[in-house]
CSV table of C-alpha atoms and ligand atoms in Angstrom, one decimal:
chain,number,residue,atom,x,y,z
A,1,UNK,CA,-36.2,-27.8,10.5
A,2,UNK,CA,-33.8,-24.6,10.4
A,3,UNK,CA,-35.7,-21.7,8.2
A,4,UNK,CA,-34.0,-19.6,5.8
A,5,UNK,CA,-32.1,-18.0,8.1
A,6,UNK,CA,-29.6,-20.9,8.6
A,7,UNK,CA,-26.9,-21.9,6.5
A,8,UNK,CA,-26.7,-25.5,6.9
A,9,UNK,CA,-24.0,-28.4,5.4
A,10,UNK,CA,-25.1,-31.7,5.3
A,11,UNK,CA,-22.7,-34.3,5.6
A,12,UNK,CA,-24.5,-37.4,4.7
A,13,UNK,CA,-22.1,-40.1,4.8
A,14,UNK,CA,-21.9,-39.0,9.3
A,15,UNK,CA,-25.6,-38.4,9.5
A,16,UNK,CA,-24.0,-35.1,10.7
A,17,UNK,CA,-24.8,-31.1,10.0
A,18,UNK,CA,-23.6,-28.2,10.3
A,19,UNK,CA,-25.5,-24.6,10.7
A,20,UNK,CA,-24.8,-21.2,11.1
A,21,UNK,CA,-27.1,-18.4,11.8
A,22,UNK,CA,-27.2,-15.7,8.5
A,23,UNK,CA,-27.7,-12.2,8.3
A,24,UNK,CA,-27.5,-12.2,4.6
A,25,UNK,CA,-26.4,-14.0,1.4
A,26,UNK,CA,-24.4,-11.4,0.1
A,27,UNK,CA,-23.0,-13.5,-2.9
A,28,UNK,CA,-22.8,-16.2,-5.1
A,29,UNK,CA,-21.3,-17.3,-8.2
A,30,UNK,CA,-20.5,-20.7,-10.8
A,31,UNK,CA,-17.0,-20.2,-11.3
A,32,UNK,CA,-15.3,-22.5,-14.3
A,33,UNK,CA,-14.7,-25.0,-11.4
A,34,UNK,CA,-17.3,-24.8,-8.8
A,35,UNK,CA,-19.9,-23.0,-7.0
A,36,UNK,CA,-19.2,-20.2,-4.8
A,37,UNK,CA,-20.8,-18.2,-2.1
A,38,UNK,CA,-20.6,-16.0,0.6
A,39,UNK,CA,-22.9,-14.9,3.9
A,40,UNK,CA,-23.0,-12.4,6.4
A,41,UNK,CA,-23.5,-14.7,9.6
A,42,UNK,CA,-24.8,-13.2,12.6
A,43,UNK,CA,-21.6,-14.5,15.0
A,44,UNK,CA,-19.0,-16.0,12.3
A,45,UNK,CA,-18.3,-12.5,10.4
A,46,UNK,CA,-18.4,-13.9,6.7
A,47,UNK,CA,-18.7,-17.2,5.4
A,48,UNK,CA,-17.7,-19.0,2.2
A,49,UNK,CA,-19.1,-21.9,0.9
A,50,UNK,CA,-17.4,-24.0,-2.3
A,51,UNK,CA,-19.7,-26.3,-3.9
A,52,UNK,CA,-22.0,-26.5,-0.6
A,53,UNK,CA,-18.9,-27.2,2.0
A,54,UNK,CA,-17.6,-24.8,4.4
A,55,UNK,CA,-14.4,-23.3,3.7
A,56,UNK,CA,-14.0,-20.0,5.9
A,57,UNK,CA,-15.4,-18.0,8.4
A,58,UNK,CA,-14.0,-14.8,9.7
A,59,UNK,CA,-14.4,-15.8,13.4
A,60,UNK,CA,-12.4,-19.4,13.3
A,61,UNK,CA,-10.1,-19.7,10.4
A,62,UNK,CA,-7.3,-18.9,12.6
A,63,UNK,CA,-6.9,-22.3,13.9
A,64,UNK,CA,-6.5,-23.9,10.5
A,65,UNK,CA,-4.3,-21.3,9.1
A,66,UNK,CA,-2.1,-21.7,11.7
A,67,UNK,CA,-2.2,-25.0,11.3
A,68,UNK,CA,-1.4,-25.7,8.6
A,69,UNK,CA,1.1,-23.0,8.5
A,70,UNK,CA,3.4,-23.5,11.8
A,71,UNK,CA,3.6,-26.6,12.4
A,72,UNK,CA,5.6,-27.6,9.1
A,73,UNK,CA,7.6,-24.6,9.0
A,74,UNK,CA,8.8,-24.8,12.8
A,75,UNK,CA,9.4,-28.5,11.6
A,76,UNK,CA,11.9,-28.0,8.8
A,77,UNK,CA,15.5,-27.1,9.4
A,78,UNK,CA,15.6,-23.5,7.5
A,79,UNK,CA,12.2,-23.5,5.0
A,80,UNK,CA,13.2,-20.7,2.5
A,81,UNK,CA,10.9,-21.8,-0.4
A,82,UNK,CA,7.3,-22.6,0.0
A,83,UNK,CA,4.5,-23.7,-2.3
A,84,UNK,CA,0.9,-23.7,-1.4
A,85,UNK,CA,-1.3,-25.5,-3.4
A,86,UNK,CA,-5.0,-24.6,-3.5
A,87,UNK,CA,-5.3,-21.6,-0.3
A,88,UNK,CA,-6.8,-19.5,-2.4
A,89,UNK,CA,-8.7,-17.4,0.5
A,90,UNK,CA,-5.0,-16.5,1.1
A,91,UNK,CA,-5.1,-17.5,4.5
A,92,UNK,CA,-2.4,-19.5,4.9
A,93,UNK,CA,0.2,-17.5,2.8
A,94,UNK,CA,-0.2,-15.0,4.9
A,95,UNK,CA,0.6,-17.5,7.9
A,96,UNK,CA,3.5,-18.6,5.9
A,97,UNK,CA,5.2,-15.2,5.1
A,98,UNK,CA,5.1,-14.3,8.8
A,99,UNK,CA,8.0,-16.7,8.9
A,100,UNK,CA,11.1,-14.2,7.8
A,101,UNK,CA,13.5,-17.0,6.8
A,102,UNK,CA,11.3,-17.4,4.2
A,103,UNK,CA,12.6,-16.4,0.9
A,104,UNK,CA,9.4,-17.1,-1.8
A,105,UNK,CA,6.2,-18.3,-1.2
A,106,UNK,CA,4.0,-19.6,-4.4
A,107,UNK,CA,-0.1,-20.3,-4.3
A,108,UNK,CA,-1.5,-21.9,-7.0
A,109,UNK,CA,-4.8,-22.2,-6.8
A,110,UNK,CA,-7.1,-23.8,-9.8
A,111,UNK,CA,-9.5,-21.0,-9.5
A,112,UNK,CA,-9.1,-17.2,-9.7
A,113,UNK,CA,-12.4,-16.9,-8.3
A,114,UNK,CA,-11.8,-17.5,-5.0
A,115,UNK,CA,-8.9,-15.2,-4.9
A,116,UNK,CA,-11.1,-12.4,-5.5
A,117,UNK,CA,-13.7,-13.0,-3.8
A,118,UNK,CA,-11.8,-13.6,-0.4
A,119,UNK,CA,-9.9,-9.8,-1.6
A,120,UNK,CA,-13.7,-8.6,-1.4
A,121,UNK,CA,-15.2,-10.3,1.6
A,122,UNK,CA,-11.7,-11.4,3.8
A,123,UNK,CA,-9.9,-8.9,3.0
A,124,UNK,CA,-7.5,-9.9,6.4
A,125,UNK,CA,-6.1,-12.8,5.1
A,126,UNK,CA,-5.0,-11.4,1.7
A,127,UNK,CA,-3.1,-8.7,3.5
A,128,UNK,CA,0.1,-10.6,2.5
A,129,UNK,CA,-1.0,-10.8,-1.2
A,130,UNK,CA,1.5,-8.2,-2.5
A,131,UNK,CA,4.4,-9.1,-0.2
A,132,UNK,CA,7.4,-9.4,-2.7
A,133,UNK,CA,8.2,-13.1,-1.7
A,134,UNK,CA,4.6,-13.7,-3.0
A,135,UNK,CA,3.8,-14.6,-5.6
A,136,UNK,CA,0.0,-16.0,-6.9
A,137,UNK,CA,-1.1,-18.0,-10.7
A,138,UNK,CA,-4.4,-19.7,-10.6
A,139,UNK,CA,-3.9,-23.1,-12.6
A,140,UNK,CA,-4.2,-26.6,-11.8
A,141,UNK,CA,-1.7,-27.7,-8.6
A,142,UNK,CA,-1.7,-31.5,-10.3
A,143,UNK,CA,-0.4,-29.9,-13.5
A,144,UNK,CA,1.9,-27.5,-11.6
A,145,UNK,CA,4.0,-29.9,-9.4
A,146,UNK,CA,4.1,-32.2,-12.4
A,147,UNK,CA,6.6,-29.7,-14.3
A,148,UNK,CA,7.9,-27.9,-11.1
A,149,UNK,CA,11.9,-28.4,-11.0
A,150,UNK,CA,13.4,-31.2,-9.0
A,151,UNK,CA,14.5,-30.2,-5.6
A,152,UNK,CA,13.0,-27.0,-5.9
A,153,UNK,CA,10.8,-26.1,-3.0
A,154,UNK,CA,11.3,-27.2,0.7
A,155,UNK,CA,7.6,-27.1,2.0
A,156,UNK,CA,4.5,-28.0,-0.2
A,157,UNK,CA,1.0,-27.3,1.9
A,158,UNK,CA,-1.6,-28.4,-0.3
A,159,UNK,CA,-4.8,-26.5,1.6
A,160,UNK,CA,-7.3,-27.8,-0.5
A,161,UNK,CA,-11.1,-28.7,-1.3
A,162,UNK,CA,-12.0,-32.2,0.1
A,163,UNK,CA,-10.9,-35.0,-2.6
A,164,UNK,CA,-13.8,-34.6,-5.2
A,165,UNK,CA,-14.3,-32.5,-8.2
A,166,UNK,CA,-10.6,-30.6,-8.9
A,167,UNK,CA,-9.0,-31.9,-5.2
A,168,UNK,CA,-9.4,-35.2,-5.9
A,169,UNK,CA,-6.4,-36.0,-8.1
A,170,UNK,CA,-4.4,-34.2,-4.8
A,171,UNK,CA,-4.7,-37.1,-2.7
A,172,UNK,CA,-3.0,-39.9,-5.2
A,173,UNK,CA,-0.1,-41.3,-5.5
A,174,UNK,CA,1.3,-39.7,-9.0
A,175,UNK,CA,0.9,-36.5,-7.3
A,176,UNK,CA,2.7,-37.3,-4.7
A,177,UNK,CA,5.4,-39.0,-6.4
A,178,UNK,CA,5.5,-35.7,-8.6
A,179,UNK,CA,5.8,-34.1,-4.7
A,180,UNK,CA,8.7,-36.2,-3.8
A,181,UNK,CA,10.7,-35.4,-6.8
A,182,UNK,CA,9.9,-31.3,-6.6
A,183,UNK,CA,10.8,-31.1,-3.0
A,184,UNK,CA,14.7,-30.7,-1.5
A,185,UNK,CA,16.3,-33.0,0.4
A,186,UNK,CA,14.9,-32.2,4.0
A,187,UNK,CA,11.4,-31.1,2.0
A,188,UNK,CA,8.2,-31.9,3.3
A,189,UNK,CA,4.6,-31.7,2.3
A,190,UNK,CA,1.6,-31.1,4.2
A,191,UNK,CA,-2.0,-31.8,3.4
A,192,UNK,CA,-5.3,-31.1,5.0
A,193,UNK,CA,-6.3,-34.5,5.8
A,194,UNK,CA,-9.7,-34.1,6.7
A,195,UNK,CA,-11.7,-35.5,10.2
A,196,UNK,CA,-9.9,-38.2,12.1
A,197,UNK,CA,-13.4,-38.9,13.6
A,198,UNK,CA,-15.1,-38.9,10.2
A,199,UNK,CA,-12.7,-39.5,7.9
A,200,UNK,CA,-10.2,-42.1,9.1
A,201,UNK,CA,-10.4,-44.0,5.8
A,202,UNK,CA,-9.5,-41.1,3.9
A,203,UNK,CA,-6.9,-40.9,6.2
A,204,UNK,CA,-5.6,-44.2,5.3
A,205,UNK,CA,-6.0,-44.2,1.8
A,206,UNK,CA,-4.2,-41.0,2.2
A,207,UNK,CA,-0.7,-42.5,3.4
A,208,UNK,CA,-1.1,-45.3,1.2
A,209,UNK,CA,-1.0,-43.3,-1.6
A,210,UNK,CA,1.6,-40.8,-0.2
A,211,UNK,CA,3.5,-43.8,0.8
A,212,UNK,CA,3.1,-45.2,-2.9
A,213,UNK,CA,4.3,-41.6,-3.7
A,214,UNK,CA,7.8,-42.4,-2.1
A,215,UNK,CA,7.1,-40.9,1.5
A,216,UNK,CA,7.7,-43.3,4.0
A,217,UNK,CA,8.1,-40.6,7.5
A,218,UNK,CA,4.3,-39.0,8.3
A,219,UNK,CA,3.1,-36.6,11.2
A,220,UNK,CA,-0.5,-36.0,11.7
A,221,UNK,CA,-1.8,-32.8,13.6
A,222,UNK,CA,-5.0,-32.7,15.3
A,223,UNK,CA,-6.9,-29.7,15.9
A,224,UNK,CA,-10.2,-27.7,16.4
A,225,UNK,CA,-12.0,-26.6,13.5
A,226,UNK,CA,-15.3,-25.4,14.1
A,227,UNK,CA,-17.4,-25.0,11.2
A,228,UNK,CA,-15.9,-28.3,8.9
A,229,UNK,CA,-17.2,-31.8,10.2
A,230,UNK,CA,-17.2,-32.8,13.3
A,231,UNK,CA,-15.1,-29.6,14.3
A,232,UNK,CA,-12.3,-31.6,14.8
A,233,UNK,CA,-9.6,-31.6,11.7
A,234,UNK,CA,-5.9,-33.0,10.9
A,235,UNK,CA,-3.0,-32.3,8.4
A,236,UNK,CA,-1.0,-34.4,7.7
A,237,UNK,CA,2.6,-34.6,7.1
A,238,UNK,CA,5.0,-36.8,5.1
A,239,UNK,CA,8.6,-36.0,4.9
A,240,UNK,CA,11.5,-37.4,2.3
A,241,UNK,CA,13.8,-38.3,5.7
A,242,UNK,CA,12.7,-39.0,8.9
A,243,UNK,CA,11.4,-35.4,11.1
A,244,UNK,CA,13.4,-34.6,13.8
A,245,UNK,CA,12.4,-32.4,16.8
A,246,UNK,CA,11.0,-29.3,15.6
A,247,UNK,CA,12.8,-26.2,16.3
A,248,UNK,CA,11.3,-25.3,19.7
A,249,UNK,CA,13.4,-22.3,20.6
A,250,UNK,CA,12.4,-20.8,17.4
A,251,UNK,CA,8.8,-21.8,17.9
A,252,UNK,CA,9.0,-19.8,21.6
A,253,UNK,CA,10.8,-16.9,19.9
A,254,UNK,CA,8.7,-16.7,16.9
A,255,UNK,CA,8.6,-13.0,17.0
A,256,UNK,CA,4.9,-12.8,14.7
A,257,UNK,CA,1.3,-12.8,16.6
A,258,UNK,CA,-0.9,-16.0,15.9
A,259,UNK,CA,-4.0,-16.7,17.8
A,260,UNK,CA,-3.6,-20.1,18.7
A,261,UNK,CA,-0.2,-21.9,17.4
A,262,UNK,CA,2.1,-21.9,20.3
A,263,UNK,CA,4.8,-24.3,20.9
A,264,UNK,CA,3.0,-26.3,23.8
A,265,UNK,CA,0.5,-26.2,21.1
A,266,UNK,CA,2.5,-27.7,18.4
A,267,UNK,CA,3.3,-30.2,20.8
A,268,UNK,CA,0.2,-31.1,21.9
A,269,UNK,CA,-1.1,-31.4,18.1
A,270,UNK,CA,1.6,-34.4,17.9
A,271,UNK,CA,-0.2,-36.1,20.6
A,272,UNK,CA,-2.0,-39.5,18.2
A,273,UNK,CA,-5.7,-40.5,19.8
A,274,UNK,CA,-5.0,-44.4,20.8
A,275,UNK,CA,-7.4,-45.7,18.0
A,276,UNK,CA,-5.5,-43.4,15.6
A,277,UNK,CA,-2.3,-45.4,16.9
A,278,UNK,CA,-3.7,-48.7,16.3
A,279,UNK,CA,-5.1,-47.3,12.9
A,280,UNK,CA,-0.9,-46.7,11.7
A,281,UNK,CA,0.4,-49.3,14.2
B,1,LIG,N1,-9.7,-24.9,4.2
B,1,LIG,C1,-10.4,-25.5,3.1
B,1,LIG,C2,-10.6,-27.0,3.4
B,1,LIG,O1,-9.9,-27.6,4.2
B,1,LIG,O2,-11.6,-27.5,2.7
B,1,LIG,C3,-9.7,-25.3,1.9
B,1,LIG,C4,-9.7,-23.8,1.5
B,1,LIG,S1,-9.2,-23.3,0.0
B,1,LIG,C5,-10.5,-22.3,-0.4
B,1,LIG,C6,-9.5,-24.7,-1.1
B,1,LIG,C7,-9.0,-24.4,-2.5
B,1,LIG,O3,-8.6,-25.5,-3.2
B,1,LIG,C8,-10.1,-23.8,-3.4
B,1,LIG,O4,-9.8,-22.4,-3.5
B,1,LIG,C9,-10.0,-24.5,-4.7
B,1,LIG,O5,-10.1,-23.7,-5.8
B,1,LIG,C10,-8.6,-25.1,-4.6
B,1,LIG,N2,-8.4,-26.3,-5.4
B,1,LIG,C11,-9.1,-27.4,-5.6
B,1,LIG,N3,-8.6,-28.3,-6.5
B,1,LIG,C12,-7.4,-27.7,-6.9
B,1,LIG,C13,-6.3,-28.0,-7.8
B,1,LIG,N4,-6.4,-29.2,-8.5
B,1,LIG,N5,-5.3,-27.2,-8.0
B,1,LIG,C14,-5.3,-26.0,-7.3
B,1,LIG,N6,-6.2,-25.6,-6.4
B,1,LIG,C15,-7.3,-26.4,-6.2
């Protein structure tokens, strides 16, 4: 059994765990919405946990941030407004507003909390906090998108908790539909959609209620992601029309640094795993 100076995540329902050596706890909080912490590691940088599950490490949250960035936005024609739903390490906003064609980029994330602790303990990823296309409120996504304007924003990345506790109501079908009617006319959304290994029937519940939602064109990238389950983790996408290529040339010219989002890599993240082909067939 690991001592004390493991973090470890059960995940029962895959018999499966997940450790990381600590330094130190250096925090931890109940927020109004779930329990927080955060540990010096002795090869990750800092951690933090939500309500027992990893959500970031300073070492590896490149590849999700990217990816759930790049991919979407190198997908649409000419993305100009963006909403983020949940991100609250800032992570991914700051992915988003590398992209200069984009005009206004909104995070809404349920709980403040998070937000200030990443400030403290990540301070890298909230260095786009005070760009002037940002802009941050920490309410409920679910209640947000359900009064947005129609045909208001072009991307919607919901970056998100697993579906339990606040995420849950993020993965059904009234949120999508609310989705649908808040995005333009080439919009598209993107959702962390969990582990294709682990997970495939979240997956599927996943595009039945998107599809219920009035989606009826999905993309699903696959990619490493060391510290969640099974280190291997998707988003997926679902678009009002059809996608078409994604703009390659601007992908190769992209003019910002990443760390592992590339255009060979974007292709490659389109490649479906044959039983993930005969899951959709
Ligand atoms: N990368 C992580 C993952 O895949 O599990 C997600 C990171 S981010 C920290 C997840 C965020 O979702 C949390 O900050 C949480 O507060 C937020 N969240 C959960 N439910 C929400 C809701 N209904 N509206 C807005 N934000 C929500």
């Amino acid at each position: 059994m690991l001592d004390a100076t493991w973090f470890s995540e059960a995940q029962e329902p895959s018999g499966s765990a997940f450790s990381l050596k600590i330094k130190r706890k250096l925090h931890e909080e109940q927020s109004e919405f779930q329990f927080l912490e955060i540990y010096e590691t002795e090869q990750f940088g800092n951690l933090m946990v939500i309500d027992g599950c990893t959500m970031v490490s300073t070492r590896d949250n490149f590849f999700y941030h990217e990816m759930m960035s790049h991919p979407v936005l190198f997908t649409h024609p000419n993305p100009k407004n963006v909403l983020i739903i949940g991100g609250g390490d800032c992570g991914t906003l700051r992915e988003v507003l590398k992209h200069p064609g984009v005009e206004k980029a909104v995070q809404i994330d349920i709980d403040e909390r998070v937000t200030r602790l990443s400030e403290i303990y990540f301070p890298e990823l909230c260095e786009s906090n005070n760009d002037p296309r940002a802009e941050l409120k920490f309410i409920d996504g679910i209640k947000w998108v359900k009064d947005a304007a129609p045909n208001s924003v072009d991307i919607i990345i919901i970056d998100s908790t697993d579906p339990v506790g606040p995420a849950a109501g993020l993965f059904c079908a009234d949120f999508y539909k609310d989705c649908f009617r808040a995005l333009t006319e080439n919009g598209i959304v993107v959702q962390q959609s969990e582990s294709a290994l682990l997970h495939m029937h979240i997956l599927q519940e996943m595009r039945g209620e998107m599809r219920a939602g009035g989606f009826n064109h999905y993309q699903t990238v696959f990619f490493p992601q060391c510290i969640y389950p099974s280190g291997w983790w998707s988003a997926t996408m679902a678009g009002k029309n059809a996608f078409t290529a994604f703009r390659e040339q601007d992908a190769i010219n992209k003019g910002f640094d990443t760390v592992y989002y590339n255009h060979e890599i974007h292709k490659a993240s389109l490649a479906m795993p044959e039983f993930f082909k005969k899951a959709f067939a």
